[in-house]
Coordinates of C-alpha atoms and ligand atoms in Angstrom, one line a residue:
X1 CA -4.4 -4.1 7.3
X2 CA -1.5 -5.4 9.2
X3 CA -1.7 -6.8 13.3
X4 CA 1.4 -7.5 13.6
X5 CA 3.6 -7.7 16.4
X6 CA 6.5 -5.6 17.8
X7 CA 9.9 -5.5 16.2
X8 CA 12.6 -4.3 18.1
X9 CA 14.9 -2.5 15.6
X10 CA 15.6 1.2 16.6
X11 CA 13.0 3.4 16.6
X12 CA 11.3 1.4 13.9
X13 CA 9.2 -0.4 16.3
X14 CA 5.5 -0.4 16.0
X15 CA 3.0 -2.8 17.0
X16 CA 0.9 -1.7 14.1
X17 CA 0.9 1.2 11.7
X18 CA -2.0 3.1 13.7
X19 CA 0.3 4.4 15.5
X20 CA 0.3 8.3 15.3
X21 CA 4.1 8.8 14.0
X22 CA 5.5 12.3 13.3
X23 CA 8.7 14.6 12.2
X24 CA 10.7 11.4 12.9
X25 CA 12.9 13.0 10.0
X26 CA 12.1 16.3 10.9
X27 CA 15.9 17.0 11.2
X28 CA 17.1 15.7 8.2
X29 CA 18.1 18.6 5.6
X30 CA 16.5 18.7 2.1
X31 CA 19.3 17.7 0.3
X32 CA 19.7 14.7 1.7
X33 CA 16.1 13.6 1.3
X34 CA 16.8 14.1 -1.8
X35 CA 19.3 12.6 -2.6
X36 CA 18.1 9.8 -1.1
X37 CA 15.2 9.6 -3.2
X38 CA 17.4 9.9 -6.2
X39 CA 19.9 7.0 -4.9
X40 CA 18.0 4.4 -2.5
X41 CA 20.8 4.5 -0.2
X42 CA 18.5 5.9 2.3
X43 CA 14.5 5.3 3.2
X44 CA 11.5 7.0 4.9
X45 CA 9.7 4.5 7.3
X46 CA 6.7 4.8 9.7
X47 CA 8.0 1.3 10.8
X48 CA 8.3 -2.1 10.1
X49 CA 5.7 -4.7 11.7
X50 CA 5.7 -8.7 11.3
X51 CA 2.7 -10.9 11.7
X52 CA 0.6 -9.8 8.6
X53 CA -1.4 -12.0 7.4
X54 CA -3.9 -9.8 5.7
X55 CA -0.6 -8.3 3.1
X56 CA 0.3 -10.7 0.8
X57 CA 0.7 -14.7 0.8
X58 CA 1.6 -16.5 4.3
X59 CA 2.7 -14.2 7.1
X60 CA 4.6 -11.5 6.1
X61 CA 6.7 -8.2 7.1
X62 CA 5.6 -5.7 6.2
X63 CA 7.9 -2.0 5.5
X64 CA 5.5 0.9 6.1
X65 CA 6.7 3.9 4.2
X66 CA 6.4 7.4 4.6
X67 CA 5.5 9.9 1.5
X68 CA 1.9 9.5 -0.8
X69 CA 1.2 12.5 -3.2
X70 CA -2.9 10.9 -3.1
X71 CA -5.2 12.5 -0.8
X72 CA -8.0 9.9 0.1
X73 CA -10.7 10.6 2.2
X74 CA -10.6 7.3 3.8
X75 CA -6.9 7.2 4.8
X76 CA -5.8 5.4 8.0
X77 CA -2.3 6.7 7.8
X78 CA -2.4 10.3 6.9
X79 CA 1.2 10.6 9.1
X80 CA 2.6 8.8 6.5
X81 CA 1.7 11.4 3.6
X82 CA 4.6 13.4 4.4
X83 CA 7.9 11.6 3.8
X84 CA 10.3 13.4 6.4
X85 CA 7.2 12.1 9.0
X86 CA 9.3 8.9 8.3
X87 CA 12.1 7.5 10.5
X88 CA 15.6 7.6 8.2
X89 CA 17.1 4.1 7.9
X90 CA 19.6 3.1 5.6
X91 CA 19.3 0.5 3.4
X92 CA 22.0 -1.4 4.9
X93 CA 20.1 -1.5 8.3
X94 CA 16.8 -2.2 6.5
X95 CA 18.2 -5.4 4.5
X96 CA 19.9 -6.5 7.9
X97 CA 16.4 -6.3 9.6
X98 CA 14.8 -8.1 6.5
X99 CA 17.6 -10.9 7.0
X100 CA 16.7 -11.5 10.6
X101 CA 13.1 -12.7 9.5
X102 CA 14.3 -14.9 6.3
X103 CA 14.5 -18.4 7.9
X104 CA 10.8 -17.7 9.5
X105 CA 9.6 -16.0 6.3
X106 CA 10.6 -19.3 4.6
X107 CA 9.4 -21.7 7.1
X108 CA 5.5 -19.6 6.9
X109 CA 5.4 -19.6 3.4
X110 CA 5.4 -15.3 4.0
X111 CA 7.7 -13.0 3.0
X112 CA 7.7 -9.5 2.9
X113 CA 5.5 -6.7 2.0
X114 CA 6.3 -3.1 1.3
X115 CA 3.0 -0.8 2.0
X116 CA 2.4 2.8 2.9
X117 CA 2.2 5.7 2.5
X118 CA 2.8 4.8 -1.2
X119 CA 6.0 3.1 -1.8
X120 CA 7.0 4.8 -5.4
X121 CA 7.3 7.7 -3.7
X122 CA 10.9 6.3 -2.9
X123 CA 11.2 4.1 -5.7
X124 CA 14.9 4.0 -5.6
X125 CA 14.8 2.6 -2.2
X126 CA 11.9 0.3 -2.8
X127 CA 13.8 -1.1 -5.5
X128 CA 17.1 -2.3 -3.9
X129 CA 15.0 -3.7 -0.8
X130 CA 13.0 -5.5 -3.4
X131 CA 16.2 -6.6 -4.9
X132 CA 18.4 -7.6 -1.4
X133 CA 14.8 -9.5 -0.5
X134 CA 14.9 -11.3 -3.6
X135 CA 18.6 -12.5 -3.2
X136 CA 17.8 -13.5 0.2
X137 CA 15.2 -15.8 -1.2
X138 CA 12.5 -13.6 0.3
X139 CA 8.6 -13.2 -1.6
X140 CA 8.1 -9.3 -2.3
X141 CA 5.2 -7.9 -2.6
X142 CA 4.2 -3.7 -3.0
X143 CA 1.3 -2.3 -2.2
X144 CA 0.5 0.8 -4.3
X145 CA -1.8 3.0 -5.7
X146 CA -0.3 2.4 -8.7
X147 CA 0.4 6.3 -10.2
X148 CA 4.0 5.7 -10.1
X149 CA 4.1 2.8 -11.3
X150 CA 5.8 4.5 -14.2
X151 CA 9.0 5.1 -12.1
X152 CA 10.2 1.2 -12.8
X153 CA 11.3 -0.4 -15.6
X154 CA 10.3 -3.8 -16.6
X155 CA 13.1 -5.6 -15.2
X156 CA 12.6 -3.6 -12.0
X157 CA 9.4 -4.9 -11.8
X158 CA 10.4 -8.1 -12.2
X159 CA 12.0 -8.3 -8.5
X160 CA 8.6 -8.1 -7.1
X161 CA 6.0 -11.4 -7.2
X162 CA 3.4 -9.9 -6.4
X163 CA 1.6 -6.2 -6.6
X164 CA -1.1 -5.3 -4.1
X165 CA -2.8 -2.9 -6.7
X166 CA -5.6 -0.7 -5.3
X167 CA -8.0 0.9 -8.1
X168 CA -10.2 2.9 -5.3
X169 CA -12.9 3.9 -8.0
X170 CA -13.8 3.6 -11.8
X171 CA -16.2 7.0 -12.0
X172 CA -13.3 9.4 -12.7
X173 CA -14.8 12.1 -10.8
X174 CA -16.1 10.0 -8.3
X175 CA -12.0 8.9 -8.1
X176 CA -10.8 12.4 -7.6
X177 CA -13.3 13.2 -5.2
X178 CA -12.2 10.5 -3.1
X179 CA -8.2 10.7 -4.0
X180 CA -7.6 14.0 -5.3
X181 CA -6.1 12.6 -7.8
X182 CA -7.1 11.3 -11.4
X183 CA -7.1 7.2 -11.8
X184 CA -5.7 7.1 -15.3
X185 CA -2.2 6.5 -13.8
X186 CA -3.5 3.9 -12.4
X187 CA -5.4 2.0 -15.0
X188 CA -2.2 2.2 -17.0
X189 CA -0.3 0.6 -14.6
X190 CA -2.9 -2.2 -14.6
X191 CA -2.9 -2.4 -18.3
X192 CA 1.3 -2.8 -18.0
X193 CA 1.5 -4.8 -15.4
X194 CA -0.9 -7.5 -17.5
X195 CA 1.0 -6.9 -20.4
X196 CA 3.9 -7.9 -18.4
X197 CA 1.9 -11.1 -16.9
X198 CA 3.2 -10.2 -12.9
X199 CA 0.8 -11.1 -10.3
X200 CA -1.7 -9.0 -8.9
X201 CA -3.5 -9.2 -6.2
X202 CA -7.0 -6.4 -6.5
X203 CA -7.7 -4.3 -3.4
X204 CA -10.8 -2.4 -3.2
X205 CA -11.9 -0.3 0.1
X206 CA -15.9 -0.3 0.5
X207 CA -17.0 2.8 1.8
X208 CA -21.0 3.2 2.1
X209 CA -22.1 6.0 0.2
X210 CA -18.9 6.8 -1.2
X211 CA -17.4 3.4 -2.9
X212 CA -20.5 1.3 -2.9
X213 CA -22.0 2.0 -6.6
X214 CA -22.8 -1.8 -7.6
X215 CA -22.7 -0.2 -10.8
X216 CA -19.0 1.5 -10.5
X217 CA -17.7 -1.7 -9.0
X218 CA -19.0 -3.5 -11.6
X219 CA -17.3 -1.8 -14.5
X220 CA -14.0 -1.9 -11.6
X221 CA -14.8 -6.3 -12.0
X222 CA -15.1 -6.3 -15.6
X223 CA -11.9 -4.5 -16.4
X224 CA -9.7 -6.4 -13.6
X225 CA -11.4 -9.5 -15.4
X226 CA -10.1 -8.8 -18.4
X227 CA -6.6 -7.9 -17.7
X228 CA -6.2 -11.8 -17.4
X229 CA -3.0 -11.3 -14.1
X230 CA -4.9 -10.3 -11.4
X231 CA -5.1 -13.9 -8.9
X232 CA -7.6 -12.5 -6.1
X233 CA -9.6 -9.8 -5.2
X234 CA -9.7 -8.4 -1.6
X235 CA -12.6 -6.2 -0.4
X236 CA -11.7 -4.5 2.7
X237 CA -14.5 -2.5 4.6
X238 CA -13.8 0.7 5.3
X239 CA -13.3 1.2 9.5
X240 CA -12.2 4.2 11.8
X241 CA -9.1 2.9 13.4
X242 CA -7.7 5.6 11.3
X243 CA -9.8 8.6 12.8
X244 CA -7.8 9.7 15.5
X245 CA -4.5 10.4 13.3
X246 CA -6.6 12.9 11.3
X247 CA -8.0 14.4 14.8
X248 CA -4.4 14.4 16.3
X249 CA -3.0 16.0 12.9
X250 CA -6.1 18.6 13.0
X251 CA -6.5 17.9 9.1
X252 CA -10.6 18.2 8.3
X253 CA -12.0 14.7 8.4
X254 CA -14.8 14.1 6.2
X255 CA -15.8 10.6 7.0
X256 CA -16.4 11.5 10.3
X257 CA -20.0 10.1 11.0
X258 CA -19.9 7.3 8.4
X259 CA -20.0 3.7 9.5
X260 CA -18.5 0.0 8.3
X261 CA -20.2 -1.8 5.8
X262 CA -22.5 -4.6 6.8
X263 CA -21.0 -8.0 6.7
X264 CA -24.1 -8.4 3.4
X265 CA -23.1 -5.3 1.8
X266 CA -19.4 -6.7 1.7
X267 CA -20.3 -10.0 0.7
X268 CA -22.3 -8.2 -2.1
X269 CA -19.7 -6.2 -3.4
X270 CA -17.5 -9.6 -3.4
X271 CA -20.5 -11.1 -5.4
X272 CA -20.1 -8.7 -8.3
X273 CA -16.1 -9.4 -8.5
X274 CA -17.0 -13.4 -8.2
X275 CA -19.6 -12.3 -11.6
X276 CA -16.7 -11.4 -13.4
X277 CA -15.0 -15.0 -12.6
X278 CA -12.8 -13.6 -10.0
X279 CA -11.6 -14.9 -6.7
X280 CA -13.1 -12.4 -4.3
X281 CA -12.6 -12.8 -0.5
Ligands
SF4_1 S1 -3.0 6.2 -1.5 FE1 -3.0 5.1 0.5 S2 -1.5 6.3 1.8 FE2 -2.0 7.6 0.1 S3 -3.7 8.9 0.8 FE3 -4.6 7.1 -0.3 S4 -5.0 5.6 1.4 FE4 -3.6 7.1 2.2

């Protein structure tokens, strides 16, 4: 994930998104979260970071919302599963921040990245930043878990270049263990967004003992191969920078005594994408 630097915009500055944010909405009454959710004209951010290079193409900023109906037991920002744990920023101010970067987002060949949280939780909003980045000239890229991928139309989904689609498990069970949630959503998603021919970019945590199956990931390889959109594949070991927001939160931490994967495990994980004639890195 990101290690960006800090960006001085309001409260909005973080110099990554592992830091612990909380009830920075708190205050703000129910009807207008939701009617923000139903117009756009209002977001839910942890923060916004620059210096990415790990979120999309080039060096990129990346918009860290708040809100994720998923459940995983490997989450690094479980602060961000509650929405109103966000900071409220118009979209005005948001598309003023995103213009301050443009010239530098050009000149790295970057652009920006909207991650989470999961960003469909507030697809109106990711929508018109999407948009207001595109007119600016601006790359856009989402990263979701793809359940609500359902909320855009296809001429939404056009405003964004490239999806940072994460497909956490292919053993249903196995995925709702892990999520809470059933991957089906997901797969459909996939299955549009090839049918579509947008970009995507794979992204698969590695977990030992919990996302390591060669045989899972395997079946995971075969049916990103065949989808015929998806550019690269990027397996990410699992780590603990995450641990102490579930300690601080006092949420039940299951992953407690489980450790990285080995730089060979990686690599063979990588090795079963690469089978499948896919970029894996
Ligand atoms: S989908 Fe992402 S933000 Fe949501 S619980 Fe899973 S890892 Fe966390």
């Amino acid at each position: 994930m990101s290690t960006g630097q800090i960006v001085h915009i309001d409260r909005l500055e973080a110099k990554n998104p592992f830091e612990l944010r909380v009830r920075k909405g708190s205050a703000t009454p129910d009807y207008t979260v939701k009617r923000a959710l139903e117009t756009g004209d209002m977001g839910f951010l942890h923060s916004f970071t620059t210096g990415s290079t790990v979120d999309g193409p080039g060096v990129r900023v990346v918009g860290w919302t708040a809100g994720c109906q998923w459940r995983c037991l490997y989450c690094h920002n479980p602060d961000t599963w509650n929405i109103t744990n966000g900071t409220p920023v118009t979209l005005e101010r948001a598309v003023e921040v995103l213009g301050q970067y443009r010239h530098g987002l050009e000149a790295m060949s970057g652009g920006f990245t909207l991650s989470g949280g999961e960003p469909l939780v507030q697809d109106r909003f990711a929508v018109r930043l999407f948009s207001a980045a595109r007119a600016m000239g601006i790359h856009t890229a989402l990263d979701t878990n793809g359940a609500l991928g359902h909320k855009l139309t296809d001429a939404e989904l056009e405003t964004i270049d490239l999806v940072l689609l994460e497909i956490k498990a292919w053993d249903r069970a196995r995925h709702r263990r892990l999520t809470g949630r059933d991957v089906t959503q997901t797969l459909d998603f996939s299955l549009r967004l090839a049918d579509l021919k947008r970009p995507v970019w794979l992204r698969y945590v590695l977990v030992p003992g919990l996302t390591d199956d060669a045989e899972d990931i395997s079946r995971i390889a075969g049916f990103a191969s065949s989808l015929g959109n998806v550019e690269r594949v990027d397996v990410l070991p699992f780590h603990q920078m995450g641990r102490f927001k579930w300690d601080s939160l006092g949420i039940g931490y299951a992953l407690a005594n489980v450790d990285s994967p080995t730089p060979e495990a990686v690599e063979r994980a990588r090795e079963i994408f690469r089978a499948e004639g896919l970029k894996a890195f």
